[in-house]
Short mmCIF file of C-alpha atoms in Angstrom, two decimals:
data_model
loop_
_atom_site.label_atom_id
_atom_site.label_comp_id
_atom_site.label_asym_id
_atom_site.label_seq_id
_atom_site.Cartn_x
_atom_site.Cartn_y
_atom_site.Cartn_z
CA MET Z 1 55.22 34.00 165.95
CA ASN Z 2 53.82 35.78 168.99
CA ASP Z 3 50.58 37.76 169.01
CA LEU Z 4 52.17 41.16 169.43
CA ALA Z 5 52.16 43.52 166.47
CA THR Z 6 55.57 43.39 164.79
CA TYR Z 7 57.27 45.26 162.05
CA ASN Z 8 57.58 43.64 158.69
CA PHE Z 9 61.16 42.64 157.86
CA ALA Z 10 63.15 45.83 157.26
CA TYR Z 11 60.31 48.11 158.43
CA LEU Z 12 58.56 48.76 155.09
CA ASP Z 13 55.59 46.63 154.03
CA GLU Z 14 56.09 44.36 151.03
CA GLN Z 15 53.93 46.44 148.66
CA THR Z 16 56.01 49.52 149.38
CA LYS Z 17 59.24 47.58 148.85
CA ARG Z 18 57.87 46.30 145.57
CA MET Z 19 57.05 49.85 144.45
CA ILE Z 20 60.52 51.09 145.42
CA ARG Z 21 62.24 48.12 143.76
CA ARG Z 22 60.41 48.88 140.54
CA ALA Z 23 61.66 52.47 140.74
CA ILE Z 24 65.19 51.18 141.41
CA LEU Z 25 65.04 48.81 138.41
CA LYS Z 26 63.90 51.65 136.19
CA ALA Z 27 66.66 53.88 137.56
CA ILE Z 28 69.28 51.22 136.81
CA ALA Z 29 67.89 50.79 133.30
CA ILE Z 30 68.24 54.54 132.62
CA PRO Z 31 71.49 55.56 134.36
CA GLY Z 32 71.29 59.03 135.89
CA TYR Z 33 67.58 59.50 135.25
CA GLN Z 34 65.55 60.61 138.27
CA VAL Z 35 62.66 58.19 138.76
CA PRO Z 36 59.76 59.54 140.83
CA PHE Z 37 58.54 57.21 143.59
CA ALA Z 38 55.93 57.36 146.32
CA SER Z 39 58.24 58.16 149.21
CA ARG Z 40 56.89 57.04 152.59
CA GLU Z 41 56.95 58.67 155.98
CA MET Z 42 59.86 57.21 157.90
CA PRO Z 43 60.41 57.32 161.65
CA MET Z 44 62.96 60.09 161.24
CA PRO Z 45 62.84 63.67 159.91
CA TYR Z 46 63.43 64.60 156.27
CA GLY Z 47 67.04 65.47 155.75
CA TRP Z 48 68.26 62.63 157.98
CA GLY Z 49 68.37 60.12 155.17
CA THR Z 50 64.76 59.04 154.64
CA GLY Z 51 65.45 58.39 150.95
CA GLY Z 52 68.54 56.30 151.61
CA VAL Z 53 66.80 54.35 154.37
CA GLN Z 54 63.89 53.46 152.09
CA VAL Z 55 66.23 52.27 149.34
CA THR Z 56 68.27 50.24 151.84
CA ALA Z 57 65.11 48.74 153.38
CA SER Z 58 63.90 47.69 149.93
CA ILE Z 59 67.09 45.91 148.86
CA LEU Z 60 68.11 44.49 152.23
CA GLY Z 61 67.96 40.70 152.69
CA PRO Z 62 68.57 38.62 155.84
CA GLU Z 63 72.02 37.59 154.52
CA ASP Z 64 73.24 41.13 153.92
CA VAL Z 65 75.93 42.84 155.94
CA LEU Z 66 75.22 46.54 156.41
CA LYS Z 67 77.60 49.43 156.92
CA VAL Z 68 76.38 52.98 157.47
CA ILE Z 69 78.61 56.03 157.24
CA ASP Z 70 78.02 59.72 157.74
CA GLN Z 71 80.73 62.07 156.43
CA GLY Z 72 82.94 58.99 156.13
CA ALA Z 73 82.62 58.07 159.81
CA ASP Z 74 80.89 55.01 161.26
CA ASP Z 75 80.44 56.52 164.71
CA THR Z 76 78.50 59.73 164.07
CA THR Z 77 74.88 60.17 165.21
CA ASN Z 78 73.23 59.63 161.84
CA ALA Z 79 75.27 56.52 161.08
CA VAL Z 80 74.81 55.01 164.52
CA SER Z 81 71.05 55.52 164.59
CA ILE Z 82 70.42 54.21 161.07
CA ARG Z 83 72.59 51.18 161.79
CA ALA Z 84 70.71 50.54 165.04
CA PHE Z 85 67.42 50.98 163.19
CA PHE Z 86 68.20 48.20 160.73
CA GLN Z 87 69.59 45.96 163.44
CA LYS Z 88 66.26 46.31 165.18
CA VAL Z 89 63.83 46.03 162.27
CA ALA Z 90 65.76 43.57 160.08
CA ASN Z 91 68.13 41.89 162.48
CA VAL Z 92 70.89 41.98 159.87
CA ALA Z 93 74.58 41.75 160.53
CA VAL Z 94 76.29 45.13 160.67
CA THR Z 95 79.90 46.05 160.24
CA THR Z 96 82.14 49.08 160.08
CA ARG Z 97 84.53 47.39 157.67
CA THR Z 98 84.06 48.46 154.08
CA LYS Z 99 85.39 45.18 152.71
CA GLU Z 100 82.88 43.03 154.60
CA ALA Z 101 79.77 45.05 153.84
CA THR Z 102 77.37 44.08 151.05
CA ILE Z 103 75.30 47.25 151.41
CA ILE Z 104 76.82 50.57 152.43
CA GLN Z 105 74.49 53.44 153.14
CA THR Z 106 76.34 56.73 152.97
CA ARG Z 107 75.93 60.40 153.54
CA HIS Z 108 78.50 62.72 151.93
CA ARG Z 109 81.33 60.26 151.23
CA ILE Z 110 82.39 57.28 149.15
CA PRO Z 111 84.71 54.94 151.11
CA GLU Z 112 88.40 55.26 150.27
CA GLU Z 113 88.71 51.52 149.77
CA LYS Z 114 87.85 50.46 146.25
CA LEU Z 115 84.41 48.86 146.16
CA SER Z 116 84.00 45.58 144.39
CA GLU Z 117 81.39 43.68 142.43
CA GLY Z 118 78.40 42.64 144.49
CA GLN Z 119 78.56 45.62 146.81
CA THR Z 120 75.88 48.29 146.73
CA LEU Z 121 76.38 51.88 147.76
CA VAL Z 122 73.21 53.74 148.82
CA TYR Z 123 73.42 57.54 148.91
CA GLN Z 124 71.21 59.85 150.94
CA VAL Z 125 70.30 62.73 148.65
CA PRO Z 126 68.86 66.06 149.80
CA ILE Z 127 68.28 67.74 146.41
CA PRO Z 128 68.42 65.40 143.43
CA GLU Z 129 68.03 68.06 140.72
CA PRO Z 130 71.41 69.43 139.59
CA LEU Z 131 69.75 72.28 137.66
CA ARG Z 132 67.56 73.39 140.56
CA PHE Z 133 69.44 76.48 141.68
CA LEU Z 134 69.51 77.92 138.20
CA GLU Z 135 66.05 76.86 137.07
CA PRO Z 136 63.45 76.74 139.84
CA ARG Z 137 60.63 75.29 137.69
CA GLU Z 138 60.35 71.51 137.88
CA THR Z 139 58.42 71.39 134.58
CA GLU Z 140 61.29 73.20 132.88
CA THR Z 141 64.10 71.10 134.41
CA ARG Z 142 62.33 67.89 133.39
CA LYS Z 143 62.04 69.23 129.86
CA MET Z 144 65.71 70.17 129.88
CA HIS Z 145 66.67 66.63 130.93
CA ALA Z 146 64.35 65.14 128.32
CA LEU Z 147 65.78 67.29 125.53
CA GLU Z 148 69.36 67.08 126.82
CA GLU Z 149 69.63 70.86 127.21
CA TYR Z 150 72.47 71.11 129.66
CA GLY Z 151 74.01 74.46 128.72
CA LEU Z 152 72.78 75.87 132.00
CA MET Z 153 75.01 73.54 134.00
CA HIS Z 154 78.02 75.18 132.41
CA VAL Z 155 76.58 78.61 133.19
CA LYS Z 156 76.97 77.65 136.84
CA LEU Z 157 80.59 76.62 136.32
CA TYR Z 158 81.20 79.79 134.30
CA GLU Z 159 79.93 81.85 137.23
CA ASP Z 160 82.30 79.99 139.52
CA ILE Z 161 85.32 80.83 137.39
CA ALA Z 162 84.20 84.43 136.83
CA ARG Z 163 83.88 85.00 140.58
CA ASN Z 164 86.73 82.90 141.96
CA GLY Z 165 89.13 82.35 139.10
CA HIS Z 166 88.61 78.60 139.23
CA ILE Z 167 85.71 76.16 139.50
CA ALA Z 168 84.85 76.67 143.16
CA THR Z 169 82.18 74.00 143.39
CA THR Z 170 83.68 71.54 145.86
CA TYR Z 171 80.76 69.23 146.59
CA ALA Z 172 77.66 68.06 144.69
CA TYR Z 173 79.81 68.57 141.59
CA PRO Z 174 77.67 67.78 138.51
CA VAL Z 175 78.50 64.71 136.44
CA LYS Z 176 77.30 63.32 133.14
CA VAL Z 177 76.31 59.68 133.31
CA GLU Z 178 76.84 57.37 130.34
CA GLY Z 179 76.99 60.38 128.02
CA ARG Z 180 73.37 61.27 128.58
CA TYR Z 181 71.92 62.47 131.89
CA VAL Z 182 73.49 65.17 134.02
CA MET Z 183 73.30 64.04 137.63
CA ASP Z 184 73.92 65.46 141.08
CA PRO Z 185 76.19 62.97 142.89
CA SER Z 186 74.61 64.08 146.22
CA PRO Z 187 76.73 66.34 148.45
CA THR Z 188 79.85 64.18 148.27
CA PRO Z 189 83.09 66.15 147.90
CA LYS Z 190 84.25 66.33 144.29
CA PHE Z 191 87.25 64.36 145.56
CA ASP Z 192 84.98 61.30 145.32
CA ASN Z 193 83.69 61.95 141.79
CA PRO Z 194 86.40 59.89 140.05
CA LYS Z 195 85.47 56.90 142.23
CA MET Z 196 82.01 56.82 140.66
CA HIS Z 197 83.45 56.35 137.18
CA MET Z 198 83.45 52.69 136.10
CA SER Z 199 82.77 51.63 139.67
CA GLU Z 200 82.39 47.89 140.15
CA ALA Z 201 79.71 48.47 142.78
CA LEU Z 202 76.09 49.37 142.12
CA GLN Z 203 75.29 52.94 143.22
CA LEU Z 204 71.75 53.87 144.24
CA PHE Z 205 70.56 57.35 145.20
CA GLY Z 206 67.44 57.99 147.28
CA ALA Z 207 65.89 61.41 147.90
CA GLY Z 208 63.04 61.00 150.38
CA ARG Z 209 61.66 64.52 150.58
CA GLU Z 210 61.95 65.11 146.83
CA LYS Z 211 60.62 61.61 146.10
CA ARG Z 212 63.24 60.63 143.53
CA ILE Z 213 65.45 57.59 143.01
CA TYR Z 214 68.34 57.40 140.56
CA ALA Z 215 71.17 55.00 139.96
CA VAL Z 216 74.57 54.39 138.43
CA PRO Z 217 74.93 50.73 137.45
CA PRO Z 218 78.34 49.04 137.72
CA TYR Z 219 80.86 49.85 134.98
CA THR Z 220 79.18 53.09 133.91
CA ASP Z 221 80.84 56.21 132.52
CA VAL Z 222 80.64 59.06 135.00
CA VAL Z 223 82.30 62.24 133.77
CA SER Z 224 82.60 65.44 135.79
CA LEU Z 225 81.62 68.52 133.78
CA ASP Z 226 84.29 71.13 133.08
CA PHE Z 227 85.71 73.57 130.56
CA ASP Z 228 88.51 72.78 128.10
CA ASP Z 229 90.68 75.49 129.64
CA HIS Z 230 89.55 74.82 133.22
CA PRO Z 231 89.60 71.03 133.54
CA PHE Z 232 88.07 69.16 136.46
CA GLU Z 233 90.42 68.76 139.40
CA ILE Z 234 89.97 67.09 142.76
CA GLN Z 235 91.03 68.63 146.05
CA SER Z 236 94.57 67.96 147.20
CA PHE Z 237 95.96 68.21 150.71
CA ASP Z 238 99.35 69.53 151.80
CA LYS Z 239 99.91 66.99 154.54
CA PRO Z 240 99.08 63.32 154.97
CA CYS Z 241 96.60 62.11 157.62
CA ALA Z 242 97.91 62.99 161.09
CA LEU Z 243 96.99 59.58 162.49
CA CYS Z 244 97.70 57.05 159.75
CA GLY Z 245 99.93 59.00 157.39
CA ALA Z 246 97.72 58.25 154.38
CA GLU Z 247 98.12 60.42 151.31
CA ASP Z 248 95.62 60.74 148.46
CA VAL Z 249 92.68 60.47 150.84
CA TYR Z 250 90.06 63.00 151.84
CA LEU Z 251 90.91 64.69 155.14
CA ASP Z 252 88.80 66.37 157.82
CA GLU Z 253 90.09 69.29 159.84
CA VAL Z 254 89.87 68.77 163.59
CA ILE Z 255 90.31 71.73 165.94
CA LEU Z 256 92.38 70.63 168.94
CA ASP Z 257 92.41 73.62 171.28
CA ASP Z 258 91.63 77.33 171.35
CA LYS Z 259 95.21 78.30 170.48
CA GLY Z 260 95.00 77.49 166.80
CA GLY Z 261 96.00 73.83 167.16
CA ARG Z 262 94.49 71.64 164.50
CA MET Z 263 95.05 68.34 162.79
CA PHE Z 264 93.97 66.79 159.51
CA VAL Z 265 92.71 63.23 159.70
CA CYS Z 266 91.11 60.74 157.33
CA SER Z 267 87.40 61.39 156.97
CA ASP Z 268 86.97 57.65 156.33
CA THR Z 269 87.39 56.25 159.85
CA ASP Z 270 87.44 52.61 158.78
CA HIS Z 271 90.21 53.25 156.28
CA CYS Z 272 92.23 55.11 158.93
CA GLU Z 273 91.85 52.36 161.55
CA ASP Z 274 92.72 49.73 159.00
CA ARG Z 275 95.94 51.49 158.11
CA ARG Z 276 96.91 52.00 161.74
CA ALA Z 277 96.29 48.31 162.42
CA CYS Z 278 98.72 47.56 159.59
CA GLY Z 279 101.37 49.63 161.32
CA HIS Z 280 101.12 52.94 159.42
CA ALA Z 281 101.45 55.98 161.66
CA GLY Z 282 101.09 59.71 161.13
CA HIS Z 283 103.04 62.34 163.06
CA MET Z 284 100.30 63.01 165.65
CA LEU Z 285 99.83 59.33 166.43
CA ALA Z 286 103.51 58.91 167.18
CA ARG Z 287 103.40 61.88 169.53
CA LYS Z 288 100.30 60.54 171.29
CA GLU Z 289 101.98 57.22 171.95
CA ALA Z 290 105.11 58.94 173.21
CA ALA Z 291 103.03 60.96 175.67
CA GLU Z 292 101.45 57.79 176.97
CA MET G 1 71.43 86.88 99.08
CA SER G 2 68.57 84.46 98.78
CA THR G 3 65.45 85.79 97.13
CA LEU G 4 63.19 83.35 98.98
CA PRO G 5 61.31 84.66 102.01
CA LEU G 6 62.68 83.73 105.43
CA LEU G 7 59.29 83.46 107.04
CA LYS G 8 56.02 82.64 105.28
CA VAL G 9 52.85 83.34 107.23
CA ASN G 10 49.68 82.04 105.70
CA ASP G 11 46.23 82.85 107.04
CA VAL G 12 47.14 82.60 110.72
CA SER G 13 44.33 82.92 113.25
CA LYS G 14 44.32 82.51 117.00
CA PHE G 15 41.15 82.29 119.05
CA TYR G 16 40.96 82.32 122.81
CA GLY G 17 37.71 80.38 123.12
CA SER G 18 35.20 82.56 121.30
CA ARG G 19 37.38 85.65 121.64
CA ILE G 20 39.60 86.64 118.77
CA GLY G 21 43.35 86.97 119.31
CA CYS G 22 44.25 87.61 115.71
CA ARG G 23 42.70 86.45 112.48
CA ASN G 24 43.63 85.72 108.89
CA VAL G 25 47.08 87.23 108.95
CA SER G 26 49.29 86.51 105.96
CA PHE G 27 52.63 88.01 105.03
CA GLU G 28 56.15 87.13 104.00
CA LEU G 29 59.35 88.33 105.60
CA TYR G 30 62.64 88.42 103.71
CA ALA G 31 66.17 88.20 105.07
CA GLY G 32 67.41 91.56 106.32
CA GLU G 33 63.94 93.03 106.40
CA VAL G 34 62.47 94.72 109.46
CA LEU G 35 58.72 94.53 109.87
CA ALA G 36 56.87 96.57 112.47
CA ILE G 37 53.49 95.51 113.77
CA VAL G 38 51.65 98.49 115.22
CA GLY G 39 48.23 99.01 116.72
CA GLU G 40 46.60 99.89 119.99
CA SER G 41 46.54 97.71 123.11
CA GLY G 42 44.45 94.60 122.60
CA SER G 43 44.68 94.73 118.82
CA GLY G 44 46.38 91.32 118.66
CA LYS G 45 49.99 92.37 118.05
CA THR G 46 51.51 90.31 120.81
CA THR G 47 49.28 87.31 120.08
CA LEU G 48 50.47 87.39 116.49
CA LEU G 49 54.10 87.65 117.59
CA SER G 50 53.64 84.68 119.93
CA CYS G 51 52.13 82.63 117.10
CA LEU G 52 55.05 83.45 114.82
CA SER G 53 57.67 82.64 117.43
CA THR G 54 56.00 79.32 118.43
CA ARG G 55 55.31 80.58 121.93
CA LEU G 56 51.66 80.00 121.08
CA MET G 57 50.14 77.52 118.65
CA PRO G 58 47.90 79.24 116.08
CA THR G 59 44.31 77.93 115.96
CA SER G 60 44.56 77.76 112.18
CA GLY G 61 47.00 78.76 109.46
CA ILE G 62 50.61 77.89 108.76
CA VAL G 63 53.88 79.57 109.67
CA GLU G 64 56.83 78.30 107.66
CA TYR G 65 60.49 79.08 108.24
CA HIS G 66 63.31 78.86 105.74
CA MET G 67 65.87 76.70 107.54
CA ARG G 68 69.61 77.06 106.99
CA ASP G 69 69.58 73.88 104.93
CA GLY G 70 67.26 75.61 102.42
CA GLN G 71 64.10 73.72 103.36
CA TYR G 72 60.86 75.31 104.46
CA ARG G 73 59.57 73.84 107.70
CA ASP G 74 56.10 74.16 109.20
CA LEU G 75 56.87 75.38 112.71
CA ALA G 76 53.80 73.73 114.21
CA ARG G 77 54.95 70.33 112.98
CA MET G 78 58.49 70.64 114.20
CA GLY G 79 59.55 68.53 117.19
CA GLU G 80 59.94 70.37 120.46
CA SER G 81 63.64 69.67 120.67
CA GLU G 82 64.26 71.08 117.20
CA ARG G 83 62.03 74.07 117.87
CA ARG G 84 63.82 74.95 121.07
CA PHE G 85 67.16 74.55 119.32
CA LEU G 86 65.99 76.90 116.57
CA MET G 87 64.82 79.43 119.14
CA ARG G 88 68.19 79.62 120.84
CA THR G 89 70.38 79.56 117.77
CA ASP G 90 68.79 80.96 114.63
CA TRP G 91 66.26 83.16 116.41
CA GLY G 92 66.20 85.74 119.13
CA PHE G 93 63.39 87.02 121.27
CA VAL G 94 63.65 90.39 123.00
CA HIS G 95 61.06 90.83 125.73
CA GLN G 96 59.57 94.12 126.77
CA ASN G 97 60.61 93.43 130.34
CA PRO G 98 64.32 92.45 130.35
CA ALA G 99 63.80 90.38 133.51
CA ASP G 100 61.75 87.93 131.40
CA GLY G 101 64.57 87.39 128.95
CA LEU G 102 67.58 87.50 131.27
CA ARG G 103 68.78 85.35 134.12
CA MET G 104 68.83 87.96 136.81
CA THR G 105 70.94 85.95 139.26
CA VAL G 106 73.93 85.22 137.04
CA SER G 107 76.50 87.69 135.75
CA ALA G 108 76.22 89.64 132.52
CA GLY G 109 78.99 87.54 130.98
CA ALA G 110 77.18 84.29 131.76
CA ASN G 111 73.94 85.74 130.38
CA VAL G 112 75.62 86.45 127.07
CA GLY G 113 77.54 83.16 127.15
CA GLU G 114 74.58 80.93 127.95
CA ARG G 115 73.57 80.37 124.34
CA LEU G 116 77.16 79.56 123.40
CA MET G 117 77.37 76.97 126.17
CA ALA G 118 73.97 75.61 125.16
CA VAL G 119 75.27 74.86 121.66
CA GLY G 120 78.34 73.13 123.04
CA ASP G 121 81.06 75.77 123.52
CA ARG G 122 83.28 74.44 126.31
CA HIS G 123 86.16 76.87 126.34
CA TYR G 124 85.86 79.41 129.14
CA GLY G 125 88.36 81.85 127.63
CA ASN G 126 86.60 81.93 124.27
CA ILE G 127 83.16 82.30 125.83
CA ARG G 128 84.38 85.19 127.95
CA ALA G 129 86.09 86.89 125.02
CA THR G 130 82.92 86.66 122.93
CA ALA G 131 80.86 87.97 125.83
CA SER G 132 83.21 90.95 126.31
CA ASP G 133 83.06 91.67 122.61
CA TRP G 134 79.26 91.68 122.66
CA LEU G 135 79.04 93.83 125.76
CA GLU G 136 81.18 96.39 123.97
CA ARG G 137 78.98 96.26 120.90
CA VAL G 138 75.92 97.06 122.98
CA GLU G 139 77.82 99.79 124.81
CA ILE G 140 78.09 98.14 128.20
CA GLY G 141 81.48 98.64 129.89
CA VAL G 142 83.57 95.44 129.89
CA ASP G 143 84.29 96.09 133.59
CA ARG G 144 80.63 95.25 134.23
CA ILE G 145 80.98 91.72 132.83
CA ASP G 146 80.85 90.07 136.25
CA ASP G 147 77.98 92.17 137.58
CA GLN G 148 74.50 90.75 137.75
CA PRO G 149 71.79 92.40 135.64
CA ARG G 150 70.08 93.32 138.91
CA ALA G 151 72.74 95.99 139.29
CA PHE G 152 72.01 97.38 135.80
CA SER G 153 69.71 100.23 134.79
CA GLY G 154 66.65 99.52 132.63
CA GLY G 155 68.39 100.62 129.44
CA MET G 156 71.49 98.54 130.17
CA ARG G 157 69.37 95.48 130.92
CA GLN G 158 67.60 95.87 127.59
CA ARG G 159 70.92 96.18 125.77
CA LEU G 160 72.22 93.13 127.63
CA GLN G 161 69.15 91.21 126.56
CA ILE G 162 69.83 92.15 122.96
CA ALA G 163 73.47 91.01 123.24
CA ARG G 164 72.36 87.72 124.79
CA ASN G 165 70.07 87.10 121.83
CA LEU G 166 72.48 88.10 119.09
CA VAL G 167 75.53 86.18 120.26
CA THR G 168 74.72 83.10 118.17
CA SER G 169 74.25 85.28 115.03
CA PRO G 170 70.55 84.58 114.58
CA ARG G 171 68.87 85.38 111.29
CA LEU G 172 65.53 86.40 112.76
CA VAL G 173 64.77 88.37 115.89
CA PHE G 174 61.38 88.98 117.45
CA MET G 175 61.01 92.07 119.59
CA ASP G 176 58.06 92.82 121.81
CA GLU G 177 57.97 96.53 122.65
CA PRO G 178 61.77 96.69 123.01
CA THR G 179 61.68 100.33 124.11
CA GLY G 180 58.69 100.09 126.43
CA GLY G 181 59.31 101.48 129.88
CA LEU G 182 62.48 103.37 128.93
CA ASP G 183 62.78 107.15 129.01
CA VAL G 184 63.14 108.96 125.70
CA SER G 185 66.86 109.59 125.69
CA VAL G 186 67.57 105.95 126.55
CA GLN G 187 65.04 104.90 123.91
CA ALA G 188 66.88 106.99 121.33
CA ARG G 189 70.22 105.32 122.14
CA LEU G 190 68.67 101.88 122.08
CA LEU G 191 66.96 102.51 118.75
CA ASP G 192 70.22 103.79 117.32
CA LEU G 193 71.97 100.66 118.54
CA VAL G 194 69.33 98.27 117.23
CA ARG G 195 69.28 100.01 113.88
CA GLY G 196 73.04 99.69 113.62
CA LEU G 197 73.06 96.02 114.60
CA VAL G 198 70.21 95.11 112.27
CA HIS G 199 72.05 96.81 109.44
CA ASP G 200 75.48 95.34 110.23
CA LEU G 201 74.28 91.80 110.79
CA GLY G 202 71.64 91.73 108.07
CA LEU G 203 69.05 90.62 110.58
CA ALA G 204 65.43 90.14 109.79
CA ALA G 205 63.25 91.37 112.61
CA VAL G 206 59.61 91.48 113.59
CA ILE G 207 59.02 94.33 116.02
CA VAL G 208 55.80 94.80 117.90
CA THR G 209 55.30 98.35 119.09
CA HIS G 210 52.59 100.86 119.79
CA ASP G 211 55.09 103.64 119.24
CA LEU G 212 54.96 104.84 115.65
CA ALA G 213 58.26 106.65 116.04
CA VAL G 214 59.96 103.34 116.75
CA ALA G 215 58.36 101.85 113.67
CA ARG G 216 59.44 104.84 111.58
CA LEU G 217 63.05 104.62 112.70
CA LEU G 218 63.58 100.87 112.59
CA SER G 219 61.27 99.25 110.11
CA HIS G 220 61.15 98.95 106.37
CA ARG G 221 57.62 97.73 106.28
CA MET G 222 54.74 97.94 108.70
CA MET G 223 51.42 96.30 109.42
CA VAL G 224 48.61 98.09 111.25
CA MET G 225 46.38 95.87 113.34
CA LYS G 226 42.94 96.52 114.77
CA ASP G 227 40.65 94.05 116.52
CA GLY G 228 42.87 91.12 115.61
CA ALA G 229 43.03 91.82 111.88
CA VAL G 230 45.63 93.53 109.70
CA ILE G 231 43.85 96.54 108.27
CA GLU G 232 46.72 98.11 106.37
CA GLN G 233 50.24 97.17 105.42
CA GLY G 234 52.96 98.62 103.25
CA LEU G 235 56.27 100.43 103.27
CA THR G 236 56.67 102.29 106.55
CA ASP G 237 57.05 105.72 104.96
CA ARG G 238 54.03 105.17 102.75
CA VAL G 239 51.80 104.05 105.62
CA LEU G 240 52.87 106.86 107.91
CA ASP G 241 52.87 109.65 105.31
CA ASP G 242 49.84 108.54 103.36
CA PRO G 243 47.61 106.42 105.57
CA ARG G 244 44.60 105.07 103.71
CA GLU G 245 42.43 103.46 106.36
CA PRO G 246 40.51 105.80 108.67
CA TYR G 247 41.92 104.02 111.72
CA THR G 248 45.50 104.42 110.50
CA GLN G 249 44.84 108.07 109.80
CA LEU G 250 43.59 108.43 113.37
CA LEU G 251 46.64 106.62 114.70
CA VAL G 252 49.06 108.77 112.71
CA SER G 253 47.28 112.01 113.57
CA SER G 254 47.34 111.19 117.25
CA ILE G 255 51.15 111.34 117.43
CA LEU G 256 52.11 114.17 119.71
CA GLN G 257 53.94 116.90 117.80
CA VAL G 258 56.45 118.67 119.96
#
């Protein structure tokens, strides 16, 4: 030890970690229930993942391997800076490979690769309350959760169908967890909702500004809400990924020039690279290589 | 038709500190019966209505409701979950200001359908069909089903609020000045509509109003309140044509004759 002031392992002090771990344990015990916790100031602005960072800091151990993704990508600003943050304050191993990671902090996506037992997915959540936009009063939404009054959630879906002819909610699509609590899966595309169902990995959700933690334990029922005559459907894409040719994955649109050129590529960069390394190629990749 | 009262009110009082809200009110309400509570501002009408509808807890006294299973239940002893369920299925509450009873930011159809979805209806087509049907019954054009109540006139909003409350076929409806703030021709249409619905559906209703004409048109029985107490009650025609208490006489004689 030197005499200079140092950060505690993983930035947070041990009492804070203890408090957050207690909230996490309670959240795991009551799947989908939003547990209030004393969210701390973090060295980053609200909305950049303060909730997720606090959860990660509390569960991180020296042996863990951390992966951080933002919109599926490992190389975007938010992902890079959070990864660098934990390298600095916890000196843990980091990776971009989904398979190797023990903790994956994510914003807006669930990796395409199936997660397995022992892995933990930490979501950054901006607004944890699924009923918020229909019922602004916190006292009332808490009561509605307590009494299982979830009719209002369907009012939202009804409005969607009435206005657009189909359920137009494409992200933060409400789910019912273990037949009890209605939960906001954070702003992940509804494409990822089925991956939450019976997931082998532990899923933790941290909302820093709203001071809430909730969880979906492994092997838990997660059902997307819908109507009998308008069942839940995930997005589908006309073309496969332009780089790796993957189908049945979530794609991002990339504008190529100002003449209307565009391509659709995997939003999960690790998955895309993995496939290309295995020899899969999409139509744009082939063209790129030919040009070279 | 059951001969047991739907609602039994026994010696209900409500005090706000040392001030009196209402005191020692007792009455019974039978299925299909419409009771009007009249009196001037501050006479305790709304406090009494709130005590009956569990929006306020009475300081003393008991309000019992005849549940669908035939049992009488003390409303004050009911669990919150059960009470809220009762309020959105077997009861209705029509506010004076429709904005208090409606969700102003969702469409008319969703407003009517909300109670259905709350009790577990999960078929969009059926919900929408029921909503259209109810909009028609309260004389709102079906082409307005996807409009928000914000785009509706005062009279339409009030009719929408009534539809929203009646969609689960409640047995008892509370109305707090349902025609307040509406002009006379709209009032007349609304009263006509409410009278028709009450008759067709066999609703029991408790209507608070300061307008004796509303009481005359809608109610079978009325109670006159003053300073928190019921000073006279009886059949509406009897009370209005042959008022016994000096205050009631004053009230009746102060109706403007046109």
